[in-house]
Short mmCIF file of C-alpha atoms and ligand atoms in Angstrom, two decimals:
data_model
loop_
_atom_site.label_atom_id
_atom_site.label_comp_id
_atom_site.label_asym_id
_atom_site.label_seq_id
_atom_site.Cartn_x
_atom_site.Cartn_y
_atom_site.Cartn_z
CA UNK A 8 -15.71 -40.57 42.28
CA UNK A 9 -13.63 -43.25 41.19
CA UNK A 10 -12.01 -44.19 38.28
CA UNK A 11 -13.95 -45.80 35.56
CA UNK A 12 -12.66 -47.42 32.18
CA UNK A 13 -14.92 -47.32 29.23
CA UNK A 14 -15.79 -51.25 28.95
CA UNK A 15 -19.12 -50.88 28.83
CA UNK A 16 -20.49 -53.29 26.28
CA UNK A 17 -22.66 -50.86 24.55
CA UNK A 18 -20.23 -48.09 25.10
CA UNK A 19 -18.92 -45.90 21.69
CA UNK A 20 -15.30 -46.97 20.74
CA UNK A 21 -13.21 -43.97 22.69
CA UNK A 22 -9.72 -45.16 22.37
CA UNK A 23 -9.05 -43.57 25.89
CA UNK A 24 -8.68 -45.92 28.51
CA UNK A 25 -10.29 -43.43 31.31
CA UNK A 26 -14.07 -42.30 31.24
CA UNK A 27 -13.97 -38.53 30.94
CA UNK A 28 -15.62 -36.13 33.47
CA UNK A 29 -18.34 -34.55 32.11
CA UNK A 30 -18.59 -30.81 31.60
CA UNK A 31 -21.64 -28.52 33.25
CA UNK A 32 -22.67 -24.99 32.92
CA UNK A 33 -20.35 -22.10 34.21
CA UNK A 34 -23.70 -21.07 35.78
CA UNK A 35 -24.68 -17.02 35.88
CA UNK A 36 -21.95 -16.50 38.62
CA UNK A 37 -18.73 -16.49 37.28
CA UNK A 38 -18.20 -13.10 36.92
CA UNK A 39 -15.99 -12.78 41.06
CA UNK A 40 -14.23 -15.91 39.99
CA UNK A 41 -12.78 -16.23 36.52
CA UNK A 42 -12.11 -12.79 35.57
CA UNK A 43 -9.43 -11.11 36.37
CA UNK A 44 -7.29 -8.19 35.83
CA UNK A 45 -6.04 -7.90 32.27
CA UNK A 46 -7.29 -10.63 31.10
CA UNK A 47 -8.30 -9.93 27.73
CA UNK A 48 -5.19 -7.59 27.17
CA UNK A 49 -2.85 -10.05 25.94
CA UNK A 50 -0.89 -7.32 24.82
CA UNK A 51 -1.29 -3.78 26.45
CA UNK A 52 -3.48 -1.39 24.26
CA UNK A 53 -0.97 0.76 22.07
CA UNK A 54 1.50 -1.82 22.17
CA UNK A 55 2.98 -1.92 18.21
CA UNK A 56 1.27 -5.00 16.19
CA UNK A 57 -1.66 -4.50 18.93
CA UNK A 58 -4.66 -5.96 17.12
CA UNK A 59 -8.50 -5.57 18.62
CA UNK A 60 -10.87 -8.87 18.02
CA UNK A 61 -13.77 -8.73 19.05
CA UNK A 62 -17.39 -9.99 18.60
CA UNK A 63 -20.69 -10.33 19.66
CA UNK A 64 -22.16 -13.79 21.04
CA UNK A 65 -26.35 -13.90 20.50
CA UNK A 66 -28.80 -16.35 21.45
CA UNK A 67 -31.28 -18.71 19.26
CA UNK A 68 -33.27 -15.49 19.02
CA UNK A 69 -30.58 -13.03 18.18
CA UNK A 70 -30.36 -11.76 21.24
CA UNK A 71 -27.16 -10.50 23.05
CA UNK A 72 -25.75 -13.68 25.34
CA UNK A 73 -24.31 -11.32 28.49
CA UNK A 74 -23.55 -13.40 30.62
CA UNK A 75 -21.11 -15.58 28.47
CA UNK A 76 -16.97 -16.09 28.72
CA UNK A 77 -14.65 -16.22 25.92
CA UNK A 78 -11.43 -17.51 26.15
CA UNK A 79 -9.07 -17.86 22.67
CA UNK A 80 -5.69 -19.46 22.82
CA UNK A 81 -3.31 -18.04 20.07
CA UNK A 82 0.27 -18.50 18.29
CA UNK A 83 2.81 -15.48 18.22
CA UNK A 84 2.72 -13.26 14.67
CA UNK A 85 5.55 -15.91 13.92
CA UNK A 86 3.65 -18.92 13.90
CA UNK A 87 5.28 -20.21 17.39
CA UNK A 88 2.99 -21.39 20.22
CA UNK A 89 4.75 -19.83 23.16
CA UNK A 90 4.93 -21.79 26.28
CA UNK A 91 5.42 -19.06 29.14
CA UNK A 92 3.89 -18.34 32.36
CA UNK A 93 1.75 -14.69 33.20
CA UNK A 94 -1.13 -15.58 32.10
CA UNK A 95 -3.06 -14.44 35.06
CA UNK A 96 -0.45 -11.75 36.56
CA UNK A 97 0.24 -9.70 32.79
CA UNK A 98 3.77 -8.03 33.37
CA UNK A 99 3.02 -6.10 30.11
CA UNK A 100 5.44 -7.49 27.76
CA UNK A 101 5.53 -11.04 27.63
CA UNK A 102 2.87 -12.09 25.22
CA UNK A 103 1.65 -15.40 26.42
CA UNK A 104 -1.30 -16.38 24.11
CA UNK A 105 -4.50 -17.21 26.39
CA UNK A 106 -6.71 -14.36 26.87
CA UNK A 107 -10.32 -14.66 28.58
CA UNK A 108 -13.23 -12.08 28.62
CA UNK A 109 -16.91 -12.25 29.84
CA UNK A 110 -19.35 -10.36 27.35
CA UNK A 111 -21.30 -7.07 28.37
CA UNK A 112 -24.89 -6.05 28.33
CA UNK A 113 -24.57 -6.14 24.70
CA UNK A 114 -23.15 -9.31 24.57
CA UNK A 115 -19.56 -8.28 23.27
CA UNK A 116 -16.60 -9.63 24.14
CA UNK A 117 -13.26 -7.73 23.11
CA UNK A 118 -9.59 -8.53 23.29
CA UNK A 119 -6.30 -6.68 22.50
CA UNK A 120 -4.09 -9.03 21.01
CA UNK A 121 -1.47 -9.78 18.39
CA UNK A 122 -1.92 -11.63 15.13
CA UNK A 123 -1.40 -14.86 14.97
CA UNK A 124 1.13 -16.41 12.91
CA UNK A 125 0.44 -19.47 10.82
CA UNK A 126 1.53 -22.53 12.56
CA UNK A 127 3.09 -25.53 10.43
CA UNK A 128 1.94 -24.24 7.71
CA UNK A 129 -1.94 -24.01 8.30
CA UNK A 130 -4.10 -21.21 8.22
CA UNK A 131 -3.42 -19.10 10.94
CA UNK A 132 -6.54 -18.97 13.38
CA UNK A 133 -7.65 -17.77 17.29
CA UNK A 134 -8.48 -21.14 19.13
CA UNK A 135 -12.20 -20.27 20.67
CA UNK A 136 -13.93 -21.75 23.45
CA UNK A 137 -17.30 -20.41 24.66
CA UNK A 138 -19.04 -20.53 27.76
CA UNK A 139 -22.23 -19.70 29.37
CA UNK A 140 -24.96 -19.76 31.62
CA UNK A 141 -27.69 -22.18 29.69
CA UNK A 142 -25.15 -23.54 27.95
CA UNK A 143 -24.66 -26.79 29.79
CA UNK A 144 -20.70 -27.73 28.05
CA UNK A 145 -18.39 -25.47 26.58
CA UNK A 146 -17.90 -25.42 23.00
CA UNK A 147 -15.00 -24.94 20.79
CA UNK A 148 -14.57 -23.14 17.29
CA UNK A 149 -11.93 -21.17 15.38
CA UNK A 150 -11.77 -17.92 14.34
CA UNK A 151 -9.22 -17.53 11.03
CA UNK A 152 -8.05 -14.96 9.93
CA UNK A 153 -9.21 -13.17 6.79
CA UNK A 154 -8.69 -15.65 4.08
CA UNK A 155 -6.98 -12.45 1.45
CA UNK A 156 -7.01 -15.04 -1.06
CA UNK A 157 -5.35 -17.82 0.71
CA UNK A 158 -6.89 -21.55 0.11
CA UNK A 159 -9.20 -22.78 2.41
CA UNK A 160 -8.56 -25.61 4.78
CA UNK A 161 -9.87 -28.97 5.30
CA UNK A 162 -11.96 -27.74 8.09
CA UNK A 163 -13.08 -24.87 6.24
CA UNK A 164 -14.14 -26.99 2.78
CA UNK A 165 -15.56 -29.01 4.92
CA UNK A 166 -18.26 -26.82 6.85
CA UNK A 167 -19.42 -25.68 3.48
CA UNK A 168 -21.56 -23.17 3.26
CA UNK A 169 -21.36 -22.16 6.83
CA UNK A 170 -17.75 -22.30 6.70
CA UNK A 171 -18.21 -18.07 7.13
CA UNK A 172 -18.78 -18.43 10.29
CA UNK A 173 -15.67 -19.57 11.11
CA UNK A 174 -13.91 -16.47 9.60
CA UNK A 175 -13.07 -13.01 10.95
CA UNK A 176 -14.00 -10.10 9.07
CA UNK A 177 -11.80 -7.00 8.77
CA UNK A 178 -13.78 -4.01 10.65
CA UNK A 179 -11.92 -1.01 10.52
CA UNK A 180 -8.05 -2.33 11.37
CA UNK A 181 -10.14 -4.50 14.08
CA UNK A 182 -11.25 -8.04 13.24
CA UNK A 183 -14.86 -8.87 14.41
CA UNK A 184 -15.78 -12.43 15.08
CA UNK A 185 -19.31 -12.71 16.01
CA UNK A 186 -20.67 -16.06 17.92
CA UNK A 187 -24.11 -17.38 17.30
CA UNK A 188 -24.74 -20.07 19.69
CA UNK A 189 -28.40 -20.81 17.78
CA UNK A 190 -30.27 -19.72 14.99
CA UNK A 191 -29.42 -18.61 11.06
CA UNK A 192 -26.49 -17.99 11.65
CA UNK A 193 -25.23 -20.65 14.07
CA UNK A 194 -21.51 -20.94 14.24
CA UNK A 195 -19.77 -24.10 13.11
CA UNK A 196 -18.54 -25.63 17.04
CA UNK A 197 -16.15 -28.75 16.93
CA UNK A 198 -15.83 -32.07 18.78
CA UNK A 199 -12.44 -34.02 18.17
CA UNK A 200 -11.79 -37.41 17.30
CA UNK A 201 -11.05 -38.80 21.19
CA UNK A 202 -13.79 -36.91 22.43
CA UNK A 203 -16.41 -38.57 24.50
CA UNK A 204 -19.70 -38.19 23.45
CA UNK B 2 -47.81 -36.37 35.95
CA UNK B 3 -50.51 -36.30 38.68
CA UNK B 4 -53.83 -36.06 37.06
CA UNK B 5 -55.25 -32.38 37.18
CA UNK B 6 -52.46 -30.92 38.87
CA UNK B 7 -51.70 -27.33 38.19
CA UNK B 8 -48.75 -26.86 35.79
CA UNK B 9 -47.37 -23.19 36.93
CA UNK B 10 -47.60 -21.74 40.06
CA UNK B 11 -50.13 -19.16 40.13
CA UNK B 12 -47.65 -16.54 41.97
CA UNK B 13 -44.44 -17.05 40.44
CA UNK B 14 -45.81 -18.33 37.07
CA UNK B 15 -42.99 -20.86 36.90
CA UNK B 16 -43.80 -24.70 35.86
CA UNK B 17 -43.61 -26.65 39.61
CA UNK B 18 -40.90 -29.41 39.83
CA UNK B 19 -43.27 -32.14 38.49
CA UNK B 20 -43.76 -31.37 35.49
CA UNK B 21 -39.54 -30.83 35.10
CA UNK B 22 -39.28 -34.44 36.90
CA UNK B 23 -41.96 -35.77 34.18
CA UNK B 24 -39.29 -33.85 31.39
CA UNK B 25 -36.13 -35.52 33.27
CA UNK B 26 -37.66 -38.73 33.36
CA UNK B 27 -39.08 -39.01 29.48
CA UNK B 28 -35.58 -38.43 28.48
CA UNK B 29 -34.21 -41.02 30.52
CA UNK B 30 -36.27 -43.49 29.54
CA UNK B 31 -35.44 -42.73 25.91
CA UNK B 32 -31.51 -42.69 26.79
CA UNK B 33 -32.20 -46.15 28.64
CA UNK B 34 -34.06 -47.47 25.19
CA UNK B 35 -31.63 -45.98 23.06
CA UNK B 36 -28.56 -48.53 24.38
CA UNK B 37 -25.62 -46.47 23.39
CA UNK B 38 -23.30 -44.89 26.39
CA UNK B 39 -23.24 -40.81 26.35
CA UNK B 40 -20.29 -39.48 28.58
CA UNK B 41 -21.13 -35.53 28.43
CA UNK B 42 -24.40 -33.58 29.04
CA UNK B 43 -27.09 -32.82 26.56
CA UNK B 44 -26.55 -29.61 25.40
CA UNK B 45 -30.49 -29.65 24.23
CA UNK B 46 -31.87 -30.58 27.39
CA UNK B 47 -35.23 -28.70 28.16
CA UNK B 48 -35.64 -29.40 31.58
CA UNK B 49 -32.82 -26.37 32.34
CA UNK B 50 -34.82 -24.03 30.61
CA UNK B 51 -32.12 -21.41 30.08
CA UNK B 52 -30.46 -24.09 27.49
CA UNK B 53 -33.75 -23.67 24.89
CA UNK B 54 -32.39 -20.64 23.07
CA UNK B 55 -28.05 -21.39 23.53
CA UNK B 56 -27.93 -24.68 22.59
CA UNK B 57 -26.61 -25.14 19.24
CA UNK B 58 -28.73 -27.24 17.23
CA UNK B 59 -26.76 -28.15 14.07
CA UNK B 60 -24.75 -31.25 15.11
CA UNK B 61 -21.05 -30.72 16.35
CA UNK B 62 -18.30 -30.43 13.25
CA UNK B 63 -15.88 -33.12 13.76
CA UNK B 64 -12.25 -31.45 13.48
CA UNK B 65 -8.90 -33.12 13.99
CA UNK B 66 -6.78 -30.82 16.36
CA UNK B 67 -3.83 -28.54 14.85
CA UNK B 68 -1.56 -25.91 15.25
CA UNK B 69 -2.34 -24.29 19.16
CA UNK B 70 -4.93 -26.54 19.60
CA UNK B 71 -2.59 -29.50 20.31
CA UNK B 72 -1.01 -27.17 22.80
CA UNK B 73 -2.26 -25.61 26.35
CA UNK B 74 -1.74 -22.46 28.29
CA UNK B 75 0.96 -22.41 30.10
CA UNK B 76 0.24 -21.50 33.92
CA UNK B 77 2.96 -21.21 37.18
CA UNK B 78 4.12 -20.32 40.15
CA UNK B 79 4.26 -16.51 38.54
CA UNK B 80 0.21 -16.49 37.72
CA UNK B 81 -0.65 -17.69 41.46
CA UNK B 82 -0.16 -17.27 44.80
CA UNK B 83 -0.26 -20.97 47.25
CA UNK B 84 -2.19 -19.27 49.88
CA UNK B 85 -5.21 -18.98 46.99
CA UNK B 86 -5.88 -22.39 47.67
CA UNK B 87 -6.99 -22.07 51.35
CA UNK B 88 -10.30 -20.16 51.21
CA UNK B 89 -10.42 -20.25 54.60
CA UNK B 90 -7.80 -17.82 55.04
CA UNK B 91 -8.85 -14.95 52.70
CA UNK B 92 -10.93 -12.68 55.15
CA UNK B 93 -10.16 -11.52 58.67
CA UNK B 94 -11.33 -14.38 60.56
CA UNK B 95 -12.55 -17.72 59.93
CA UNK B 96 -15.39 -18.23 57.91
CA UNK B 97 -18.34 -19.96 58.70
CA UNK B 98 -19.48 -23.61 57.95
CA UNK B 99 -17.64 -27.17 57.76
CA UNK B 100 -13.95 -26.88 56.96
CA UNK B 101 -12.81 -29.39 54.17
CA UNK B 102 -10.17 -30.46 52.25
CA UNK B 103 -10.62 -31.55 48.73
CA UNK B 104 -8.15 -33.06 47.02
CA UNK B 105 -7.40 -35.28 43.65
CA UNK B 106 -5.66 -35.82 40.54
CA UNK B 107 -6.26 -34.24 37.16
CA UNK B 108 -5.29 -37.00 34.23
CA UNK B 109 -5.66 -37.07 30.73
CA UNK B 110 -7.70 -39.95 29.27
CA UNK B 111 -5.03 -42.17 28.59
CA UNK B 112 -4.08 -41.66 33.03
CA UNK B 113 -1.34 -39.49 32.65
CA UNK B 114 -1.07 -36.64 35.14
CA UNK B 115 -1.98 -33.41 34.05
CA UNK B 116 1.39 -31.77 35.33
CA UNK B 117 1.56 -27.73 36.63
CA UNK B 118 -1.72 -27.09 35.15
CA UNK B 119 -4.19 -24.46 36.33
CA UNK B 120 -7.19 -25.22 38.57
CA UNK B 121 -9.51 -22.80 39.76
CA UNK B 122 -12.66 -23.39 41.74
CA UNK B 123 -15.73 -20.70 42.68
CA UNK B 124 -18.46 -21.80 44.93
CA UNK B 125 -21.42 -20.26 47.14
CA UNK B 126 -21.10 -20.22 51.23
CA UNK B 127 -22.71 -22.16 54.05
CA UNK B 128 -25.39 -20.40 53.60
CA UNK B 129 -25.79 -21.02 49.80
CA UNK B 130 -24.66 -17.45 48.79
CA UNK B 131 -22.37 -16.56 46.17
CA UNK B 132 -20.32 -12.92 46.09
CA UNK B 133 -21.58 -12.10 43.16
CA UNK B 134 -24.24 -8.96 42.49
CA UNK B 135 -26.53 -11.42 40.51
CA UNK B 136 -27.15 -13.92 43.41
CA UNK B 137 -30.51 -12.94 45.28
CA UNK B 138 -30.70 -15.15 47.43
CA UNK B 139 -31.71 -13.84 51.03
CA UNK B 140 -29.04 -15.85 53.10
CA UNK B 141 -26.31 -14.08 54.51
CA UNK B 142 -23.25 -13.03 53.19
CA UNK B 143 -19.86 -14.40 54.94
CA UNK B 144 -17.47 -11.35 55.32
CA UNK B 145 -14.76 -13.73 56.08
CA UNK B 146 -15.32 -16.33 52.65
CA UNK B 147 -15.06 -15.03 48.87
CA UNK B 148 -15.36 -18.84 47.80
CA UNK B 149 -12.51 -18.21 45.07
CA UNK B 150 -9.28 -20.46 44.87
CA UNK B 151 -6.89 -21.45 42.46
CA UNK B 152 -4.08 -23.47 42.68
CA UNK B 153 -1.71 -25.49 40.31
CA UNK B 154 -1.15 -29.52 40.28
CA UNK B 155 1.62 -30.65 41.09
CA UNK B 156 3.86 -33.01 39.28
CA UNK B 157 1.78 -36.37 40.03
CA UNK B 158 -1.53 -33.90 39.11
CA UNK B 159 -2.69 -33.65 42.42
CA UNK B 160 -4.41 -30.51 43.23
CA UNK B 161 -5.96 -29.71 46.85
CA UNK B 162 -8.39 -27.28 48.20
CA UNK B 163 -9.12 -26.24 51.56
CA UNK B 164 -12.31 -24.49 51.53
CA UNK B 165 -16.66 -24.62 53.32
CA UNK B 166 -18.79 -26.71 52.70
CA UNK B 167 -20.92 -25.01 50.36
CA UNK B 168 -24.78 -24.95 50.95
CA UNK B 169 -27.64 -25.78 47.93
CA UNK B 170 -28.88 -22.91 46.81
CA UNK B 171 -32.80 -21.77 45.38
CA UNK B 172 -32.83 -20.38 41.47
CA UNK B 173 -35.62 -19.78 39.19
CA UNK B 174 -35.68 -22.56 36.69
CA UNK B 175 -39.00 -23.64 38.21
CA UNK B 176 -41.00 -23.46 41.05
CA UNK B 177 -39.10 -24.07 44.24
CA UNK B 178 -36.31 -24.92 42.45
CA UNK B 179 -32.79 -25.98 44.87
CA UNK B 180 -29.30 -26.52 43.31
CA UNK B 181 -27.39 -29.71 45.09
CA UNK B 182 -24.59 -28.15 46.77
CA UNK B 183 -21.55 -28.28 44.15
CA UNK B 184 -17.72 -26.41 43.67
CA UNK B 185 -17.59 -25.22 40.20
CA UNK B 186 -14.12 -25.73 38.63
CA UNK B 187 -12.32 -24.96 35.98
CA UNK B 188 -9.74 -27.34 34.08
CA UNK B 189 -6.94 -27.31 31.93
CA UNK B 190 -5.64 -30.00 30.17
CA UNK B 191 -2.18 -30.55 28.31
CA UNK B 192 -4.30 -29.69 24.70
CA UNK B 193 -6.43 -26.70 24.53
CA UNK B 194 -9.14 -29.10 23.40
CA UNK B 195 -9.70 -30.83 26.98
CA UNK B 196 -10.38 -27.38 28.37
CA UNK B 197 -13.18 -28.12 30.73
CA UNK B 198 -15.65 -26.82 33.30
CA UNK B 199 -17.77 -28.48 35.61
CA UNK B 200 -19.27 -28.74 39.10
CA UNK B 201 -18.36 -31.18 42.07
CA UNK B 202 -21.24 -32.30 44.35
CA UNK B 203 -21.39 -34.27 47.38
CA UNK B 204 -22.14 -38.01 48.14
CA UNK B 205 -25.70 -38.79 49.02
CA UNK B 206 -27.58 -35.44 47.73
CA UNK B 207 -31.33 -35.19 48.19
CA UNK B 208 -31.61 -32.68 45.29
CA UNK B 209 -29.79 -34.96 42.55
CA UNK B 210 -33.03 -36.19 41.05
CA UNK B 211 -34.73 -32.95 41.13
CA UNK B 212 -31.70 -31.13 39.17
CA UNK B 213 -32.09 -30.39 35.33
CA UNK B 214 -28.03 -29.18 35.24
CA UNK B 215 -27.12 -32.13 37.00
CA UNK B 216 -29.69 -34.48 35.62
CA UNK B 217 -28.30 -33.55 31.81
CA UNK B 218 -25.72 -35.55 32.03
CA UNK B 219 -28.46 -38.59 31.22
CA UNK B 220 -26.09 -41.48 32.09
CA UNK B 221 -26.20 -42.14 35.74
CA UNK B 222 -22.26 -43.49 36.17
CA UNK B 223 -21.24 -40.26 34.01
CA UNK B 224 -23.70 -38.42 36.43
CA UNK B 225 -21.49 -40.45 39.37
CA UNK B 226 -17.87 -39.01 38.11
CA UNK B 227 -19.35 -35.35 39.32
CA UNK B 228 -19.86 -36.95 42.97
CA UNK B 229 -16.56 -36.55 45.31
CA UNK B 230 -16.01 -39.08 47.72
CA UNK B 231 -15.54 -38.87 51.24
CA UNK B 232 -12.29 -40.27 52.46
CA UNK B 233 -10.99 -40.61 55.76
CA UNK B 234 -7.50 -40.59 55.35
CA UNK B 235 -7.97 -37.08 54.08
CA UNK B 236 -10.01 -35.84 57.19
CA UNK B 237 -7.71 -33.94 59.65
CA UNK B 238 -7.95 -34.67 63.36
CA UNK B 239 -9.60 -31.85 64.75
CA UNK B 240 -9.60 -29.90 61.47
CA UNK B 241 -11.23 -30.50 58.57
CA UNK B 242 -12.82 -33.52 56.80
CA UNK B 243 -11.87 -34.53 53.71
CA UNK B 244 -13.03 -35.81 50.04
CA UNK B 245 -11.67 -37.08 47.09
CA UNK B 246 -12.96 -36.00 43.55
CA UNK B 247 -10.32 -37.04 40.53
CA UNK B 248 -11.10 -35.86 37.17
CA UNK B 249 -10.19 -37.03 33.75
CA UNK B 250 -9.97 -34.47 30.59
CA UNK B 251 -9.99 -36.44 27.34
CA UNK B 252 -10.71 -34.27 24.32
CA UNK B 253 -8.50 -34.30 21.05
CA UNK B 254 -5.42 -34.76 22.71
CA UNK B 255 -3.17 -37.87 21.23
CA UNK B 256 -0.06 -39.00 22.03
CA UNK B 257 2.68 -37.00 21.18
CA UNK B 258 5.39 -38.43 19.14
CA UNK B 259 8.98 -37.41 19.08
CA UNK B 260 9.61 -34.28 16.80
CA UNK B 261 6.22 -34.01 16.10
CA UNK B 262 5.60 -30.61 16.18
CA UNK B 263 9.01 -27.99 16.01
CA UNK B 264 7.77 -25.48 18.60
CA UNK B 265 10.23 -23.40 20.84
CA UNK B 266 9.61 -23.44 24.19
CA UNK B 267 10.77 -20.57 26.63
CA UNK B 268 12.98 -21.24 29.31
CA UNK B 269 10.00 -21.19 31.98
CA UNK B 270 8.14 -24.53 29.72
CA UNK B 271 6.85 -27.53 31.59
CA UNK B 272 8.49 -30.67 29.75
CA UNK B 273 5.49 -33.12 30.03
CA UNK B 274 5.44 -33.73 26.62
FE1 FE2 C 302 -23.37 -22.67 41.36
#
């Protein structure tokens, strides 16, 4: 292709000054490509602080989504966004923040993690994106942490009375975050401001 | 829709490719009417009939970008190896099929490189197989081509593949349904929220108008930005020939201002920003 700036006349205000590329379906065959070894063992299992999240992702009909990838981008338990290599070669102590895991027949995804810390002062929250076959461009949500009495945030007040859906719930010393891409209870997926449409 | 003509297939049971063509055109028709530029695919689009039931259908919550979000991943020389961007070289011998190079730039929307970042690409073979224990498709496998690279930009954003030209492939949306041949990649930006994925095609496909996934992106110049272009210069004498596919990641990202956010880096952090 080549470059394009928005100037269409009837084009929405984006105040970038490049055209994005648009997104399309990871397609059903992902799975020799995008996974790889430890990928959703940001820390390794037993480590101390070691946390489990994990969730289910269902369909318009409540069915399980299996062939769909999680990824969740994360601060350290002290509220620091770490900036460090390893992602994709774990050397099994250097906790890096990006994790990625397809779901299984039953449409769970699971990953071994740490908490994260609050950052700035907001709630402290997993960054989620979601992708799957049918699903033509990935979406975005976050997963916060329990709430134990804290305020909700802006986001939060603002989803009203779906803002549950962008919570965690404590299951067991694990926290579950489930993904509903349709249906009753459809999570609350973001678009930001510079976003093309 | 031709008068009286059969809907499904009375083998296969799927809907034949008019009656998706009569979907694909409706709703570009209504785009056309409609007057206002969309830059990203429908996520409702019927015509790929595997969206119906994974589509959400409560409209997008607009959120301004905090804490990690205004952040990446970081990725490096330690998470890849350069030889993973020749997938020519990953088997015993040469695979089969057209050698070429693609190369481009990964910017942000404001043209800024997207510096050190992670690309990785998956496609099918020659022969319009994937590795992968899903794909059915009775055309052989190449025991010399995985059709898996990464590789990370370099400090301009350039990143550059060497790699087959992948063949379309049949799936079961519909009736005698073919993909246009396409490289599926996957993007990272310098904010978590221009995390993309998408699929390259080629100039000139026959299958364009016939594809739902391609044909959701309803506005034909943002359908364009998926098409690489061939390019000469990057055609190798006796080699390989070449195309050019750049790609811009917008998203939530916003220029960063000095101090903005008090974040430590490690000693290993790109200093883009
Ligand atoms: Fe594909």
């Amino acid at each position: 292709m080549t470059l394009t700036t928005t100037t269409d006349a009837a084009a929405p205000a984006l105040p970038t000054a490049l055209a994005p590329t648009p997104g399309q379906t990871v397609g059903p065959f992902f799975h020799y490509a995008l996974p790889y070894d430890g990928d959703r063992e940001l820390v390794a299992p037993g480590t101390p602080g070691a946390l489990l999240l994990h969730g289910t992702v269902t369909d318009g009909s409540g069915l399980p989504v299996r062939d769909a990838l999680v990824e969740i981008w994360q601060a350290d338990p002290s509220g620091r966004v770490v900036q460090r290599q390893g992602s994709l070669r774990r050397d099994g102590h250097s906790f890096t923040g990006f994790g990625r895991c397809t779901t299984d027949r039953t449409g769970r995804y699971a990953f071994t993690t740490l908490r994260p810390g609050a950052v700035e002062g907001g709630l402290p929250f997993f960054a989620v994106t979601v992708f799957a076959r049918g699903l033509l461009h990935r979406l975005f949500t976050r997963a916060y942490l329990p709430l134990d009495g804290a305020e909700p945030d802006a986001l939060l007040r603002s989803a009203g009375d779906r803002a549950d859906t962008l919570l965690c719930v404590d299951d067991e010393g694990a926290l579950r975050f489930d993904i509903g891409l349709q249906g009753e209870r459809e999570t609350v997926f973001l678009r930001w401001p510079r976003e093309g449409r | 829709m031709i008068q009286g003509a059969a809907t499904r297939h009375p083998s296969t049971g799927l809907v034949h490719q008019h009656v998706i063509d009569d979907e694909i055109a409706q709703t570009s028709r209504a785009y056309e009417a409609a007057g206002a530029v969309e830059h990203q695919p429908r996520l409702d689009y019927a015509p790929y009939r595997s969206s119906l039931l994974r589509h959400p259908t409560k409209d997008l919550h607009h959120a301004d970008p905090e804490g990690v979000e205004l952040w990446a991943p970081c990725f490096g020389e330690r998470d890849i190896d350069p030889l993973e961007s020749d997938l020519t070289i990953q088997g015993g011998g040469e695979p089969i099929g057209e050698r070429m190079v693609v190369t481009g730039r990964v910017l942000d929307g404001d043209g800024r490189p997207v510096r050190r970042q992670l690309v990785e690409i998956w496609q099918a073979n020659a022969g319009g197989r994937y590795v992968h224990k899903r794909d059915q498709h009775p055309a052989p496998l190449d025991p010399n081509f995985t059709g898996v690279g990464r590789c990370i930009t370099d400090d301009q954003g350039h990143y550059r593949f060497t790699t087959i030209k992948p063949g379309p492939y049949p799936w079961r949306n519909h009736h005698n349904a073919w993909r246009p041949a396409h490289i599926h990649f996957s993007l990272f930006g310098t904010d978590f929220t221009q995390r993309l994925v998408t699929q390259m095609y080629f100039p000139g496909d026959p299958l364009f108008a016939l594809d739902p996934i391609y044909q959701s992106i309803v506005d034909p110049k943002a359908r364009q930005r998926l098409v690489a272009t061939y390019d000469h210069d990057i055609t190798q004498h006796e080699w390989a020939t070449g195309y050019r596919w750049d790609i811009v990641l917008t998203g939530g990202h916003r220029t960063p201002l000095e101090g903005d956010l008090d974040v430590e880096r490690s000693d290993d952090e790109e200093t883009s920003r």
